[in-house]
Amino acid sequence: MTFDTASYVRDLYWLIPELWLTLVGFALLAASPYIRDGAGRRIAAWASAAGQAVALVLLFALYAGVSGVFGPATPEAPGAIYAMQFAHGRPLLLIDGFAIVLKAVVLVAGILATLMGIRLLETERIGRGEFHAVLVFAVVGAMFLISSTDFITIFVGLETMSLSVYLLVGWAKDSRKSNEAALKYFLLGAFAGGLLLYGMSLAYGATGTTNLFGLQQALAAGTPESGRWLLTLAILFMVVGCGFKIAAVPFHVWTPDAYEGAPTLVTSFMATAVKTAAFAMALRIFLLGFDAPAQAAQWTWLFGILAALSMTVGNVIAVLQDNVKRMLAYSSIAHVGYALMGLVAAGAALAGWIPEPQRSLAIELGQSSVVLYMVAYAFTAAGAFAVVILLRREGIEGDRIDDFSGMARRAPGTAAVMLVFLLSLAGIPATAGFIGKWWLFASVLQGGGYRWLAVLAALNTAVSLYYYLRVAVRMYMEIPADELPYAVTPSLTAAVALAAIGTLAIGLWPEPVLRLVSGTAQLLP
Amino acid sequence: MTLAIEHVLVTSAAMLTVGMIGLLVRRNAIIMFMAVELVLNAANLNLIGFSRFLPDPIGQVFVVFVIVIAAAEVAVGLAIVLALYRNRDTVMVDEASTMKW
């Protein structure tokens, strides 16, 4: 094995967005000791947002310029644009439609979180310059994870993202809530990483490869009897590990505390970017690595149970919440349940429970509906958290549902936009949430014995309307709770507007996004 | 008696069990943190064992990555525990329960 400079440079070419962001992160880190006043911190925040926006442009520039630049990436992944390989000749990182769309989601989520938090960081007095560097590193980790197709790269990407987010959750050093949130998130997150790794080690033992494509080939060739129980255990550990990372019930206990205790912009980042990257990891591992019928039959019903539990428990407990961040945390758990329907539908098709010709459609629809839901949810959730930040003022925590009282009278525009986000979360037509749910329902209704999940999801949507509309009732039918002006800043307004435009655009004119997302169903060669 | 893959698997399963039990029953954040490290090292032992018996070098490469990440995790974890200790003068997690439900 000789070192091939040309292929090394070519690999770096496809990592330009990540490399650029790493540079931005180090520049912010290097500049942070010299930033002492509020103005400097605002400039650092805007620089971070601009750096992420440039990465977004680079990402789409790569995408636009791809056709026929390097030819088919590898015989193993014909649908991919480019595949980075290693000594064993199998892709470690894959640049495909799936990766590019989800990386764009993560970048948008990062930009929105950065913009919405500029004033909040000042109010909470936690705006030290390194904050933005760590946030950018979390984005880099998430982007790396989304491209990963090998257990080694998956683990490195996952931990790069997670370690940065543990720090961000605990960033308010003097706040007891933030300390506690960080500790709970860290202990359970690291434990989940350990379980995932244990599952990876067992899969490696059973098949002799850490690569998802290698795993796929080994499973297609059939495993010896002795390796079968190792694989079953590996799947079990990985489902639990992924369950923790995407916050599915019963592995959700850390979620409400971490979401409530973290500074709200970090909560927004966790609900959008981190969740998207974790879902990308789960899709890659299970739809690519464990796609053999025997294995798919094992993980599909496990995820089916997680989906049913997540949507039911999430929605029911969300009804009981008085704290809006906690309510949105439980709502995000419920949304994980909905999104898992797509994975279950694809799994049922892979397991052979759906006959042709619906089978291939169900696989494609299952995958792309999860991607679509991540796109839709990212805009909606980021917007809702941005409006919550608006209520945080000097001396007022602003995270209770009561704090929304009378918003329609005081700020009619903001209240209307918040109503759009709430309706989108509930999945009402003309919003992004509806389009996302529609595809998920369609995928699970293809058959395969999981139609009951769609029924359960419909019932749960009715429950969720209650607590989403409770916030709307506060906004429109009650008198203002206080007289202190809302924390309106240009950056926060920009974040809310961007999120609202995204939510409404996907809802009213879904065609471009649907076309983009259906191009991502090339995960399975 | 020669070392067989079963010995490695049993040892790592024992380490995993101790780690899981430690995380569930202990209430000291540092001890819980050590339990998490034990889970990571159980996986490392598996990887090394399989790498030796398959034989295949990739497992050892993986372990090097995991060790580096575990070291970074220690730094982050201790920083979080230290921040908690400064505010509460305790590292017991059951006293850190401002938020429930």
XYZ file of C-alpha atoms in Angstrom:
626
model
C 0.000 0.000 0.000
C 1.664 3.173 -1.169
C 0.587 6.642 -0.359
C -1.336 8.068 -3.279
C -1.079 11.865 -3.224
C -3.617 12.368 -5.991
C -6.353 10.424 -4.252
C -5.524 12.137 -0.959
C -5.964 15.575 -2.504
C -9.167 14.379 -4.172
C -10.478 13.210 -0.801
C -9.743 16.588 0.725
C -11.535 18.286 -2.163
C -14.807 16.633 -1.175
C -14.294 17.599 2.455
C -13.916 21.307 1.654
C -17.037 22.380 3.626
C -15.855 20.500 6.729
C -12.267 21.720 6.360
C -13.461 25.294 5.962
C -15.636 25.016 9.069
C -12.747 23.552 11.061
C -10.688 26.587 10.047
C -13.535 28.885 11.122
C -13.694 27.075 14.456
C -9.962 27.441 15.089
C -10.040 31.096 14.039
C -12.847 31.767 16.552
C -10.916 29.873 19.206
C -7.741 31.839 18.505
C -9.606 35.132 18.566
C -11.549 34.431 21.766
C -8.901 35.620 24.288
C -8.913 39.048 22.641
C -12.698 39.441 22.713
C -13.669 41.129 25.945
C -16.684 43.340 25.323
C -20.209 42.849 24.031
C -19.488 44.352 20.620
C -16.614 41.932 20.040
C -18.781 38.999 21.026
C -21.512 40.062 18.655
C -18.956 40.273 15.852
C -17.690 36.775 16.733
C -21.241 35.418 16.602
C -21.942 37.031 13.237
C -18.589 35.764 11.951
C -19.524 32.248 13.063
C -22.901 32.477 11.299
C -21.221 33.851 8.177
C -18.634 31.064 8.263
C -21.391 28.456 8.414
C -23.252 30.198 5.594
C -20.106 30.037 3.452
C -19.853 26.304 4.246
C -23.450 25.929 3.043
C -22.571 27.671 -0.213
C -19.490 25.447 -0.618
C -21.632 22.377 -0.001
C -24.074 23.304 -2.756
C -21.246 24.361 -5.050
C -19.826 20.856 -4.689
C -23.242 19.397 -5.347
C -23.868 21.571 -8.398
C -20.496 20.780 -9.900
C -20.506 17.061 -9.384
C -21.874 15.498 -12.502
C -19.120 13.502 -14.094
C -16.203 15.094 -12.303
C -14.724 11.893 -10.990
C -17.025 9.297 -12.467
C -18.763 6.601 -10.464
C -17.286 6.580 -7.000
C -16.943 2.905 -6.374
C -18.604 -0.234 -7.690
C -20.023 -0.797 -4.220
C -21.817 2.534 -4.032
C -22.877 3.463 -7.559
C -25.398 6.031 -6.345
C -22.796 8.014 -4.463
C -21.109 11.102 -5.777
C -17.816 10.322 -4.156
C -16.524 7.767 -1.700
C -13.441 8.133 0.444
C -11.600 4.880 0.824
C -8.979 3.392 3.040
C -6.486 0.550 2.877
C -9.208 -2.072 2.717
C -10.745 -0.410 -0.324
C -14.195 0.182 1.081
C -15.792 3.617 1.578
C -15.192 5.258 4.944
C -17.028 8.444 4.051
C -19.670 8.740 1.401
C -20.641 11.971 -0.306
C -24.086 11.262 -1.689
C -27.406 13.071 -2.019
C -28.395 11.858 1.442
C -25.246 13.322 2.999
C -25.509 16.648 1.184
C -29.157 17.285 2.054
C -28.713 16.363 5.709
C -25.469 18.338 6.011
C -27.366 21.328 4.672
C -30.001 20.770 7.376
C -27.302 20.684 10.058
C -25.696 23.865 8.725
C -29.023 25.696 8.591
C -29.726 24.527 12.148
C -26.303 25.788 13.233
C -26.807 29.173 11.568
C -30.276 29.579 13.099
C -28.999 28.636 16.577
C -26.084 31.084 16.298
C -28.296 33.941 15.146
C -31.084 33.417 17.668
C -28.680 33.264 20.598
C -26.633 36.461 20.257
C -28.688 38.496 22.729
C -29.444 35.470 24.927
C -25.747 34.826 25.533
C -25.416 38.406 26.774
C -28.463 38.178 29.029
C -27.196 34.930 30.535
C -23.638 36.334 30.708
C -22.154 33.273 29.062
C -21.057 34.802 25.774
C -17.370 33.965 25.959
C -15.860 33.686 22.497
C -15.101 29.979 22.675
C -18.817 29.255 22.676
C -19.065 29.788 18.946
C -15.911 27.775 18.282
C -17.368 24.785 20.153
C -20.682 25.159 18.315
C -18.868 25.138 14.981
C -16.929 22.014 16.015
C -20.228 20.333 16.891
C -21.463 21.165 13.375
C -18.271 19.683 11.880
C -18.757 16.487 13.909
C -22.372 16.209 12.798
C -21.429 16.691 9.135
C -18.683 14.077 9.439
C -21.105 11.645 11.067
C -23.683 12.088 8.300
C -21.132 11.029 5.667
C -19.720 8.116 7.653
C -20.112 4.560 6.405
C -17.632 2.788 8.654
C -17.901 2.091 12.374
C -14.625 3.945 12.994
C -15.698 7.123 11.213
C -19.206 6.867 12.695
C -17.799 6.695 16.214
C -15.314 9.526 15.669
C -17.979 11.758 14.087
C -20.533 10.946 16.749
C -18.173 11.716 19.617
C -16.814 14.896 18.014
C -20.376 16.136 17.871
C -21.455 14.804 21.267
C -18.428 16.031 23.253
C -18.940 19.548 21.894
C -22.649 19.468 22.712
C -22.014 18.236 26.299
C -19.904 21.354 26.780
C -22.517 23.615 25.194
C -25.283 22.245 27.443
C -23.223 23.027 30.540
C -21.994 26.373 29.228
C -23.852 28.410 31.868
C -21.316 27.417 34.529
C -23.017 29.361 37.304
C -26.479 27.990 36.648
C -27.377 24.935 38.700
C -29.866 23.820 36.083
C -27.268 23.976 33.342
C -24.739 21.984 35.445
C -27.304 19.337 36.171
C -28.463 19.132 32.566
C -24.877 18.748 31.341
C -24.090 16.028 33.900
C -27.191 13.987 33.044
C -26.677 14.397 29.316
C -22.987 13.570 29.576
C -23.349 10.430 31.706
C -26.165 8.956 29.636
C -24.744 10.142 26.315
C -21.316 8.647 27.029
C -22.954 5.436 28.238
C -24.994 5.263 25.025
C -21.810 5.785 23.027
C -20.260 2.889 24.962
C -23.202 0.576 24.227
C -23.114 1.520 20.556
C -19.393 0.782 20.500
C -19.958 -2.564 22.197
C -22.481 -3.437 19.508
C -19.988 -2.374 16.847
C -17.303 -4.605 18.387
C -19.654 -7.614 18.315
C -20.633 -6.953 14.703
C -16.927 -6.735 13.887
C -16.367 -10.074 15.557
C -19.207 -11.731 13.676
C -18.302 -10.447 10.218
C -14.627 -9.410 10.407
C -15.223 -5.910 9.119
C -16.002 -2.507 10.568
C -17.307 -1.228 7.264
C -21.018 -0.959 6.556
C -20.541 -2.074 2.946
C -18.380 -4.956 4.146
C -21.015 -5.836 6.719
C -23.652 -5.790 3.995
C -21.604 -8.138 1.814
C -20.809 -10.472 4.697
C -24.460 -10.709 5.687
C -25.574 -11.231 2.089
C -23.097 -14.119 1.835
C -24.670 -15.640 4.920
C -23.192 -15.864 8.414
C -22.049 -19.062 10.076
C -24.225 -20.381 12.887
C -21.674 -19.346 15.531
C -21.779 -15.698 14.494
C -25.548 -15.402 14.527
C -26.013 -14.807 18.244
C -23.168 -12.266 18.143
C -25.046 -10.396 15.405
C -28.324 -10.519 17.306
C -26.601 -9.050 20.372
C -24.851 -6.466 18.186
C -28.186 -5.331 16.749
C -29.695 -5.141 20.230
C -26.830 -2.991 21.568
C -26.891 -0.740 18.527
C -30.649 -0.223 18.686
C -30.279 0.779 22.347
C -27.313 3.053 21.574
C -29.116 4.726 18.684
C -32.281 4.917 20.815
C -30.387 6.977 23.400
C -28.847 9.237 20.791
C -32.097 10.011 18.971
C -33.955 10.197 22.330
C -36.558 7.480 21.801
C -38.639 6.163 24.718
C -37.590 4.339 26.945
C -34.101 5.819 26.424
C -35.323 9.415 26.651
C -34.906 10.178 30.365
C -32.072 12.646 29.798
C -33.918 14.621 27.126
C -36.343 16.855 29.073
C -33.680 17.779 31.666
C -30.994 18.480 29.081
C -33.401 20.498 26.933
C -34.681 22.527 29.874
C -31.335 23.170 31.531
C -29.332 24.034 28.414
C -29.205 27.623 27.131
C -32.138 27.816 24.704
C -30.015 28.224 21.592
C -28.226 24.982 22.494
C -31.606 23.317 23.018
C -32.581 24.399 19.536
C -29.313 23.032 18.150
C -29.840 19.705 19.933
C -33.413 19.327 18.744
C -32.476 20.057 15.133
C -28.833 19.409 14.190
C -27.924 16.704 16.715
C -31.160 14.830 16.134
C -30.693 14.993 12.356
C -27.149 13.636 12.563
C -28.187 10.856 14.954
C -30.989 9.826 12.606
C -28.563 9.836 9.694
C -26.330 7.497 11.699
C -29.230 5.149 12.479
C -30.344 5.091 8.827
C -26.820 4.370 7.603
C -26.176 1.606 10.134
C -29.462 -0.224 9.783
C -30.507 0.418 6.178
C -27.000 -0.007 4.790
C -25.139 -2.324 7.161
C -27.909 -4.570 8.475
C -30.085 -4.699 5.374
C -30.146 -8.503 5.062
C -33.694 -9.898 5.554
C -32.804 -11.926 8.663
C -31.262 -8.906 10.427
C -33.901 -6.439 9.221
C -36.551 -8.708 10.739
C -34.775 -8.337 14.084
C -34.318 -4.589 14.228
C -37.578 -3.604 12.551
C -39.817 -4.764 15.350
C -37.493 -3.242 17.963
C -37.753 0.141 16.249
C -41.488 -0.418 15.814
C -41.843 -0.669 19.593
C -39.595 2.373 20.134
C -41.697 4.346 17.643
C -44.999 3.436 19.286
C -43.679 4.161 22.808
C -41.985 7.433 21.797
C -44.997 9.005 20.142
C -47.401 7.934 22.875
C -45.308 8.677 25.974
C -43.898 11.884 24.461
C -47.286 13.340 23.640
C -49.022 12.291 26.838
C -46.324 13.704 29.142
C -46.051 16.871 27.045
C -49.664 17.630 27.970
C -48.661 17.880 31.641
C -45.852 20.422 31.203
C -45.888 24.039 32.358
C -42.417 24.801 31.093
C -42.406 25.443 27.382
C -38.856 24.133 26.826
C -39.790 20.918 28.590
C -42.998 20.704 26.599
C -41.040 21.094 23.364
C -38.593 18.435 24.622
C -41.393 15.907 25.078
C -42.849 17.012 21.769
C -39.468 16.320 20.139
C -39.538 12.829 21.669
C -42.965 12.336 20.078
C -41.575 13.541 16.751
C -38.789 10.956 17.016
C -41.568 8.385 17.254
C -43.166 9.701 14.064
C -39.844 9.805 12.201
C -39.021 6.230 13.245
C -42.075 5.128 11.235
C -40.063 5.705 8.054
C -37.214 3.520 9.317
C -39.699 0.819 10.354
C -41.408 0.911 6.954
C -38.080 0.506 5.164
C -37.106 -2.262 7.586
C -40.359 -4.142 7.037
C -39.725 -3.999 3.296
C -36.125 -5.183 3.725
C -37.290 -8.055 5.905
C -39.469 -9.182 3.016
C -42.800 -8.501 4.721
C -43.892 -6.278 1.869
C -44.135 -8.071 -1.507
C -42.915 -6.564 -4.754
C -43.760 -4.194 -6.399
C -44.434 -2.179 -3.217
C -41.199 -3.410 -1.650
C -38.684 -1.166 -3.388
C -41.082 1.774 -3.179
C -41.464 1.228 0.566
C -37.683 1.148 1.056
C -37.166 4.358 -0.906
C -40.137 6.101 0.621
C -39.147 5.024 4.123
C -35.658 6.484 3.783
C -36.607 9.689 2.050
C -39.553 10.348 4.360
C -37.203 10.381 7.361
C -34.921 12.830 5.522
C -37.915 14.995 4.605
C -39.135 14.959 8.195
C -35.723 16.066 9.451
C -35.755 18.984 6.989
C -39.279 19.997 8.003
C -38.730 19.548 11.729
C -35.450 21.486 11.736
C -37.094 24.689 10.496
C -40.162 24.315 12.699
C -38.416 23.442 15.953
C -35.694 26.077 15.493
C -38.399 28.684 14.935
C -40.323 27.667 18.044
C -37.195 27.811 20.219
C -36.270 31.191 18.722
C -39.622 32.599 19.845
C -38.988 31.175 23.330
C -35.675 33.095 23.387
C -37.658 36.257 22.679
C -39.323 35.882 26.080
C -36.026 35.657 27.985
C -35.391 39.101 29.372
C -33.341 40.553 32.186
C -34.955 39.141 35.340
C -37.555 37.018 33.541
C -36.714 33.407 32.733
C -39.460 33.381 30.101
C -39.664 29.634 29.711
C -43.128 29.037 31.196
C -46.157 28.587 28.972
C -47.782 31.439 30.939
C -45.119 33.788 29.597
C -46.809 33.543 26.199
C -49.924 35.227 27.614
C -51.123 38.146 25.539
C -48.400 37.889 22.941
C -50.958 38.477 20.162
C -51.764 41.877 21.648
C -48.185 42.923 22.279
C -46.511 41.510 19.162
C -49.118 40.309 16.657
C -46.587 39.372 13.997
C -44.508 37.189 16.315
C -47.632 35.530 17.685
C -48.815 34.715 14.158
C -45.415 33.208 13.299
C -45.416 31.172 16.531
C -48.870 29.918 15.571
C -47.429 28.722 12.257
C -44.668 26.825 14.105
C -47.184 25.255 16.490
C -49.460 24.195 13.623
C -46.474 22.779 11.777
C -45.459 20.786 14.864
C -49.008 19.443 15.023
C -48.916 18.615 11.307
C -51.675 20.895 10.005
C -51.818 21.306 6.179
C -50.015 24.215 4.487
C -47.057 23.805 6.871
C -43.842 21.793 6.609
C -44.929 19.450 9.392
C -47.884 18.273 7.321
C -45.778 17.399 4.283
C -43.329 15.496 6.479
C -46.052 13.526 8.267
C -47.833 12.796 4.996
C -44.811 10.961 3.592
C -44.184 9.099 6.830
C -47.790 7.891 6.878
C -47.559 6.939 3.212
C -44.414 4.907 3.827
C -45.799 2.956 6.763
C -49.118 2.376 4.953
C -47.308 0.440 2.200
C -47.922 -2.622 4.327
C -45.638 -5.026 6.132
C -47.729 -5.267 9.277
C -47.020 -1.785 10.621
C -50.158 0.018 9.454
C -51.211 0.164 13.119
C -48.337 2.628 13.682
C -50.052 5.068 11.317
C -53.295 4.744 13.274
C -51.446 5.321 16.540
C -49.648 8.328 15.051
C -52.963 9.825 13.924
C -54.417 9.429 17.416
C -51.285 10.971 18.896
C -51.498 13.931 16.540
C -54.934 14.636 18.009
C -53.443 14.572 21.529
C -50.592 16.837 20.477
C -53.021 19.432 19.069
C -54.253 19.968 22.613
C -50.961 21.106 24.080
C -49.805 23.018 21.007
C -53.074 24.943 20.929
C -52.803 25.575 24.660
C -49.894 27.887 23.855
C -51.975 29.510 21.095
C -54.845 30.093 23.524
C -52.415 31.835 25.906
C -51.165 34.033 23.095
C -54.553 35.027 21.696
C -57.029 34.928 24.557
C -55.264 36.123 27.672
C -53.970 39.417 28.950
C -50.212 40.052 28.935
C -48.337 38.542 31.867
C -45.816 41.382 32.165
C -44.956 44.743 30.674
C -41.272 44.232 29.982
C -40.559 44.567 26.233
C -39.614 41.408 24.345
C -35.932 40.828 23.626
C -36.166 41.725 19.950
C -32.877 42.001 18.077
C -32.171 42.039 14.332
C -30.417 38.652 14.515
C -33.262 36.985 16.397
C -35.797 38.455 13.978
C -33.721 37.138 11.102
C -33.643 33.651 12.648
C -37.406 33.619 13.258
C -38.071 34.906 9.745
C -35.787 32.311 8.153
C -37.428 29.501 10.092
C -40.914 30.783 9.234
C -40.075 31.106 5.547
C -38.705 27.552 5.553
C -41.740 26.159 7.362
C -44.245 27.887 5.099
C -42.314 27.378 1.863
C -42.088 23.620 2.389
C -45.758 23.535 3.335
C -47.118 25.656 0.496
C -44.721 24.797 -2.317
C -43.263 21.404 -1.431
C -42.231 20.347 -4.910
C -38.547 21.462 -4.900
C -37.895 19.922 -1.482
C -39.687 16.716 -2.405
C -37.585 16.411 -5.558
C -34.390 17.065 -3.591
C -35.350 14.546 -0.928
C -36.399 11.779 -3.301
C -32.908 12.045 -4.781
C -31.503 10.963 -1.421
C -32.884 7.432 -1.584
C -29.682 6.005 -2.975
C -28.428 4.802 0.338
C -28.885 1.201 -0.749
C -26.730 0.352 -3.735
C -4.587 -23.690 28.671
C -4.324 -21.392 25.682
C -6.184 -18.159 25.359
C -9.312 -18.523 23.244
C -11.774 -15.922 21.969
C -14.318 -17.157 24.528
C -12.067 -15.989 27.375
C -11.876 -12.522 25.894
C -15.631 -12.374 25.347
C -16.443 -13.510 28.867
C -14.039 -10.971 30.380
C -15.446 -8.144 28.313
C -19.030 -9.188 29.087
C -18.101 -9.096 32.800
C -16.613 -5.619 32.403
C -19.742 -4.471 30.563
C -21.958 -5.845 33.320
C -19.923 -4.185 36.080
C -20.077 -0.914 34.126
C -23.838 -1.086 33.635
C -24.510 -2.008 37.255
C -22.123 0.704 38.428
C -23.980 3.319 36.416
C -27.331 2.144 37.768
C -26.580 1.764 41.487
C -23.819 4.268 42.301
C -24.750 7.894 42.915
C -21.323 9.490 42.891
C -20.806 11.222 39.541
C -17.108 10.277 39.412
C -17.823 6.601 40.047
C -20.619 6.632 37.463
C -18.187 8.205 35.051
C -15.685 5.404 35.753
C -18.452 2.892 35.053
C -18.984 4.483 31.652
C -15.256 4.181 30.951
C -15.477 0.505 31.873
C -18.141 0.002 29.180
C -15.880 1.659 26.614
C -12.968 -0.537 27.655
C -15.105 -3.670 27.487
C -15.763 -2.818 23.846
C -12.041 -2.160 23.332
C -11.187 -5.568 24.736
C -13.663 -7.166 22.323
C -12.137 -5.322 19.393
C -8.603 -6.365 20.340
C -9.672 -9.955 20.915
C -11.470 -10.239 17.596
C -8.581 -8.515 15.869
C -6.223 -11.151 17.269
C -8.394 -14.161 16.429
C -9.912 -13.160 13.092
C -7.057 -12.095 12.351
C -7.565 -8.575 11.005
C -5.682 -5.351 11.859
C -8.641 -2.933 11.594
C -9.876 -3.754 15.083
C -6.634 -2.449 16.572
C -6.870 0.728 14.513
C -10.375 1.212 15.901
C -9.133 0.796 19.475
C -6.554 3.556 19.045
C -9.321 5.903 17.932
C -11.534 4.888 20.844
C -8.727 5.467 23.375
C -8.131 8.985 22.044
C -11.848 9.770 22.182
C -12.136 8.345 25.688
C -9.314 10.664 26.786
C -11.156 13.657 25.357
C -14.299 12.459 27.084
C -12.477 12.430 30.431
C -11.527 16.081 29.981
C -15.090 17.105 29.154
C -16.618 14.922 31.857
C -14.363 16.186 34.629
C -15.006 19.781 33.559
C -18.749 19.189 33.889
C -18.388 17.479 37.282
C -16.119 20.301 38.486
C -18.685 22.953 37.481
C -21.342 21.013 39.363
C -19.125 20.699 42.440
C -18.391 24.433 42.498
C -22.088 25.252 42.584
C -23.309 22.579 44.960
C -20.305 21.327 46.969
C -21.267 17.773 46.087
C -20.776 15.284 43.287
C -23.703 13.079 44.300
C -26.179 12.959 41.445
C -29.277 12.403 43.562
C -28.713 15.813 45.117
C -28.654 17.285 41.615
C -32.359 17.032 41.020
C -33.714 20.510 40.411
C -35.612 19.257 37.401
C -38.097 16.412 37.473
C -40.676 15.127 34.980
